[in-house]
Amino acid sequence: MQVLHYISLGIGIVGIAVIVWGVLRTLVRGIVLESTRCRLKNTCCEREGLRREFGSYLLLALEFLIAADIVGTISHPTLEEVALLGSIVAIRTVISFFLNREIQIAREHEKAMMKDAAANKTDG
């Protein structure tokens, strides 16, 4: 059962690494975006793209963290651990659902804006 603990720990570390990577990547791109925003007309859309990208990293990390919790509970399957896992998975699933929904809405909004921009370009 000690092996399952290390597997759970490894999966959790991967989840944390995904979050850190997403934060660093988004931070660097955000700094570059803000430093060049005077030259760009559409920084709002770029910022929304950064939010979506960061949100996708968070979603991926949540999946890893849920997997780590499941494997960890398998190694110590007490009623208390299972109840705790159930509540953690429920909370993370709700967070994942709403984050994914927000990302989809933002994508649809961006597609509509691009379609309008393309229509305005062909009209003018």
XYZ file of N, CA and C in Angstrom:
372
model
N 0.809 -1.198 0.000
C 0.000 0.000 0.000
C 0.861 1.275 0.000
N 2.090 1.159 0.378
C 2.997 2.308 0.355
C 3.221 2.787 -1.079
N 3.173 1.848 -2.018
C 3.355 2.199 -3.424
C 2.230 3.119 -3.886
N 0.994 2.847 -3.463
C -0.132 3.694 -3.845
C 0.029 5.116 -3.298
N 0.592 5.226 -2.110
C 0.850 6.550 -1.539
C 1.814 7.338 -2.433
N 2.871 6.687 -2.887
C 3.843 7.367 -3.749
C 3.258 7.686 -5.125
N 2.419 6.798 -5.631
C 1.751 7.067 -6.901
C 0.838 8.279 -6.752
N 0.055 8.312 -5.673
C -0.830 9.441 -5.397
C -0.033 10.738 -5.263
N 1.065 10.660 -4.562
C 1.924 11.831 -4.388
C 2.470 12.305 -5.737
N 2.905 11.362 -6.567
C 3.435 11.711 -7.887
C 2.388 12.375 -8.774
N 1.169 11.832 -8.760
C 0.097 12.414 -9.559
C -0.240 13.819 -9.038
N -0.245 13.976 -7.726
C -0.497 15.293 -7.145
C 0.573 16.298 -7.521
N 1.814 15.858 -7.537
C 2.919 16.745 -7.934
C 2.770 17.160 -9.395
N 2.336 16.228 -10.249
C 2.097 16.578 -11.656
C 1.011 17.648 -11.743
N -0.066 17.499 -10.959
C -1.131 18.502 -10.947
C -0.622 19.866 -10.517
N 0.195 19.897 -9.488
C 0.779 21.156 -9.015
C 1.709 21.738 -10.074
N 2.473 20.872 -10.732
C 3.385 21.346 -11.787
C 2.605 21.967 -12.943
N 1.456 21.389 -13.275
C 0.632 21.946 -14.349
C 0.144 23.340 -13.953
N -0.271 23.506 -12.693
C -0.713 24.825 -12.232
C 0.432 25.829 -12.296
N 1.591 25.439 -11.791
C 2.735 26.347 -11.794
C 3.125 26.712 -13.219
N 3.150 25.730 -14.110
C 3.495 25.996 -15.511
C 2.476 26.965 -16.130
N 1.199 26.727 -15.867
C 0.167 27.615 -16.400
C 0.290 29.027 -15.860
N 0.601 29.150 -14.570
C 0.779 30.477 -13.971
C 1.968 31.185 -14.610
N 3.089 30.492 -14.723
C 4.283 31.116 -15.294
C 4.063 31.521 -16.749
N 3.477 30.630 -17.512
C 3.237 30.907 -18.927
C 2.283 32.090 -19.096
N 1.211 32.096 -18.316
C 0.243 33.177 -18.392
C 0.839 34.489 -17.902
N 1.629 34.418 -16.860
C 2.269 35.618 -16.323
C 3.210 36.247 -17.345
N 4.042 35.430 -17.981
C 4.982 35.950 -18.980
C 4.215 36.545 -20.157
N 3.225 35.820 -20.653
C 2.443 36.342 -21.786
C 1.668 37.594 -21.398
N 1.188 37.641 -20.156
C 0.471 38.820 -19.685
C 1.374 40.037 -19.584
N 2.590 39.832 -19.102
C 3.544 40.946 -19.014
C 3.888 41.452 -20.409
N 4.127 40.527 -21.331
C 4.427 40.935 -22.713
C 3.231 41.679 -23.307
N 2.040 41.187 -23.064
C 0.833 41.828 -23.588
C 0.679 43.241 -23.024
N 0.847 43.367 -21.727
C 0.680 44.682 -21.110
C 1.778 45.660 -21.528
N 2.975 45.158 -21.750
C 4.059 46.060 -22.152
C 3.912 46.532 -23.601
N 3.191 45.765 -24.406
C 2.998 46.143 -25.810
C 1.578 46.623 -26.089
N 0.793 46.850 -25.050
C -0.619 47.163 -25.267
C -0.839 48.492 -25.969
N 0.124 49.381 -25.892
C -0.023 50.664 -26.589
C -0.066 50.458 -28.096
N 0.627 49.442 -28.572
C 0.683 49.194 -30.016
C -0.490 48.345 -30.499
N -1.107 47.614 -29.592
C -2.201 46.723 -29.982
C -3.544 47.407 -29.767
N -4.442 47.180 -30.677
C -5.776 47.764 -30.553
C -6.689 46.870 -29.718
N -6.511 45.579 -29.808
C -7.475 44.641 -29.258
C -6.904 43.871 -28.061
N -6.417 44.579 -27.044
C -5.820 43.894 -25.897
C -6.858 43.171 -25.061
N -8.092 43.623 -25.104
C -9.156 42.977 -24.336
C -9.335 41.527 -24.794
N -9.364 41.320 -26.104
C -9.508 39.962 -26.639
C -8.288 39.110 -26.303
N -7.119 39.727 -26.374
C -5.892 39.000 -26.015
C -5.925 38.584 -24.552
N -6.400 39.483 -23.696
C -6.485 39.186 -22.268
C -7.478 38.052 -22.012
N -8.585 38.060 -22.743
C -9.566 36.979 -22.623
C -8.957 35.652 -23.067
N -8.136 35.699 -24.107
C -7.443 34.489 -24.550
C -6.512 33.958 -23.478
N -5.839 34.860 -22.782
C -4.971 34.448 -21.673
C -5.781 33.798 -20.560
N -6.917 34.385 -20.256
C -7.781 33.811 -19.211
C -8.228 32.406 -19.584
N -8.622 32.228 -20.851
C -9.059 30.901 -21.302
C -7.925 29.896 -21.225
N -6.744 30.319 -21.648
C -5.600 29.412 -21.613
C -5.264 29.023 -20.173
N -5.260 30.009 -19.289
C -4.974 29.719 -17.889
C -6.056 28.817 -17.295
N -7.298 29.076 -17.669
C -8.394 28.229 -17.204
C -8.241 26.785 -17.656
N -7.749 26.587 -18.863
C -7.550 25.213 -19.349
C -6.443 24.510 -18.559
N -5.409 25.261 -18.168
C -4.378 24.669 -17.310
C -4.964 24.289 -15.949
N -5.810 25.154 -15.401
C -6.433 24.845 -14.114
C -7.324 23.617 -14.208
N -8.083 23.499 -15.298
C -8.932 22.322 -15.480
C -8.106 21.041 -15.542
N -7.029 21.083 -16.297
C -6.163 19.906 -16.402
C -5.572 19.548 -15.042
N -5.122 20.563 -14.309
C -4.542 20.323 -12.995
C -5.580 19.741 -12.035
N -6.814 20.241 -12.096
C -7.861 19.698 -11.227
C -8.093 18.220 -11.497
N -8.030 17.823 -12.749
C -8.205 16.407 -13.074
C -7.091 15.560 -12.458
N -5.865 16.053 -12.530
C -4.751 15.330 -11.898
C -4.938 15.258 -10.380
N -5.363 16.352 -9.774
C -5.530 16.368 -8.323
C -6.660 15.454 -7.874
N -7.728 15.379 -8.666
C -8.805 14.441 -8.348
C -8.295 13.006 -8.444
N -7.520 12.722 -9.481
C -6.949 11.371 -9.631
C -6.041 11.040 -8.456
N -5.244 12.014 -8.011
C -4.363 11.780 -6.863
C -5.181 11.477 -5.614
N -6.283 12.187 -5.411
C -7.138 11.922 -4.252
C -7.768 10.540 -4.319
N -8.175 10.129 -5.517
C -8.785 8.803 -5.673
C -7.772 7.707 -5.359
N -6.578 7.827 -5.919
C -5.544 6.820 -5.652
C -5.170 6.828 -4.173
N -5.087 8.005 -3.571
C -4.770 8.097 -2.143
C -5.816 7.446 -1.271
N -7.074 7.566 -1.644
C -8.145 6.960 -0.868
C -8.152 5.444 -1.030
N -7.738 4.965 -2.181
C -7.675 3.518 -2.388
C -6.681 2.895 -1.409
N -5.633 3.614 -1.081
C -4.633 3.067 -0.172
C -5.115 3.057 1.275
N -6.067 3.907 1.643
C -6.630 3.962 3.002
C -8.157 4.082 2.916
N -8.834 2.982 2.571
C -10.275 3.090 2.291
C -11.163 3.063 3.547
N -10.975 4.014 4.463
C -11.872 4.107 5.612
C -13.100 4.901 5.200
N -14.159 4.786 5.990
C -15.395 5.501 5.692
C -15.157 7.013 5.722
N -14.346 7.464 6.644
C -14.027 8.886 6.736
C -13.269 9.367 5.492
N -12.314 8.584 5.032
C -11.549 8.942 3.835
C -12.431 8.968 2.596
N -13.335 8.004 2.478
C -14.232 7.960 1.323
C -15.176 9.161 1.341
N -15.690 9.520 2.509
C -16.567 10.689 2.619
C -15.802 11.965 2.270
N -14.577 12.069 2.757
C -13.749 13.227 2.444
C -13.462 13.295 0.945
N -13.142 12.157 0.348
C -12.896 12.105 -1.095
C -14.132 12.530 -1.872
N -15.290 12.035 -1.450
C -16.531 12.397 -2.125
C -16.778 13.895 -2.105
N -16.538 14.514 -0.959
C -16.756 15.963 -0.877
C -15.719 16.726 -1.700
N -14.474 16.284 -1.679
C -13.422 16.943 -2.468
C -13.716 16.813 -3.955
N -14.080 15.619 -4.383
C -14.388 15.400 -5.800
C -15.607 16.221 -6.213
N -16.604 16.296 -5.348
C -17.794 17.088 -5.677
C -17.440 18.561 -5.840
N -16.663 19.102 -4.919
C -16.276 20.512 -4.998
C -15.442 20.762 -6.250
N -14.470 19.915 -6.502
C -13.606 20.112 -7.672
C -14.373 19.914 -8.972
N -15.349 19.014 -8.965
C -16.156 18.806 -10.162
C -17.010 20.031 -10.458
N -17.586 20.628 -9.426
C -18.376 21.844 -9.618
C -17.489 22.968 -10.151
N -16.307 23.119 -9.565
C -15.368 24.142 -10.033
C -15.001 23.876 -11.497
N -14.689 22.631 -11.817
C -14.327 22.272 -13.189
C -15.474 22.561 -14.151
N -16.689 22.226 -13.749
C -17.845 22.444 -14.610
C -18.000 23.920 -14.948
N -17.984 24.774 -13.929
C -18.197 26.195 -14.176
C -17.014 26.839 -14.897
N -15.815 26.385 -14.604
C -14.651 26.911 -15.308
C -14.697 26.513 -16.774
N -15.048 25.266 -17.053
C -15.167 24.796 -18.426
C -16.277 25.545 -19.158
N -17.370 25.783 -18.468
C -18.484 26.523 -19.068
C -18.066 27.947 -19.419
N -17.339 28.587 -18.523
C -16.864 29.948 -18.787
C -15.915 29.974 -19.984
N -15.056 28.973 -20.083
C -14.128 28.901 -21.216
C -14.901 28.731 -22.522
N -15.915 27.876 -22.532
C -16.707 27.668 -23.739
C -17.452 28.932 -24.151
N -18.013 29.641 -23.182
C -18.720 30.890 -23.482
C -17.753 31.914 -24.065
N -16.557 31.994 -23.484
C -15.557 32.943 -23.990
C -15.134 32.576 -25.407
N -14.991 31.286 -25.698
C -14.629 30.859 -27.059
C -15.715 31.245 -28.058
N -16.970 31.004 -27.669
C -18.073 31.359 -28.556
C -18.118 32.866 -28.789
N -17.861 33.630 -27.742
C -17.832 35.085 -27.857
C -16.712 35.526 -28.798
N -15.548 34.908 -28.657
C -14.421 35.254 -29.527
C -14.720 34.899 -30.978
N -15.332 33.745 -31.209
C -15.691 33.358 -32.579
C -16.669 34.354 -33.178
N -17.644 34.801 -32.378
C -18.614 35.772 -32.873
C -17.932 37.097 -33.194
N -16.988 37.519 -32.356
C -16.267 38.766 -32.607
C -15.414 38.656 -33.864
N -14.774 37.513 -34.071
C -13.956 37.315 -35.265
C -14.837 37.300 -36.512
N -16.006 36.691 -36.406
C -16.930 36.643 -37.528
C -17.403 38.060 -37.874
N -17.722 38.842 -36.847
C -18.133 40.240 -37.082
C -16.999 41.056 -37.690
N -15.780 40.834 -37.202
C -14.636 41.567 -37.743
C -14.396 41.216 -39.206
N -14.553 39.936 -39.527
C -14.373 39.505 -40.913
C -15.469 40.089 -41.800
N -16.686 40.160 -41.285
C -17.798 40.735 -42.066
C -17.581 42.229 -42.270
N -17.099 42.911 -41.262
C -16.833 44.347 -41.391
C -15.689 44.612 -42.353
N -14.720 43.715 -42.374
C -13.569 43.875 -43.266
C -13.988 43.714 -44.727
N -14.878 42.754 -44.995
C -15.321 42.549 -46.376
C -16.294 43.633 -46.826
N -17.037 44.206 -45.865
C -17.976 45.281 -46.222
C -17.256 46.597 -46.485
N -16.166 46.852 -45.741
C -15.494 48.148 -45.848
C -14.346 48.087 -46.757
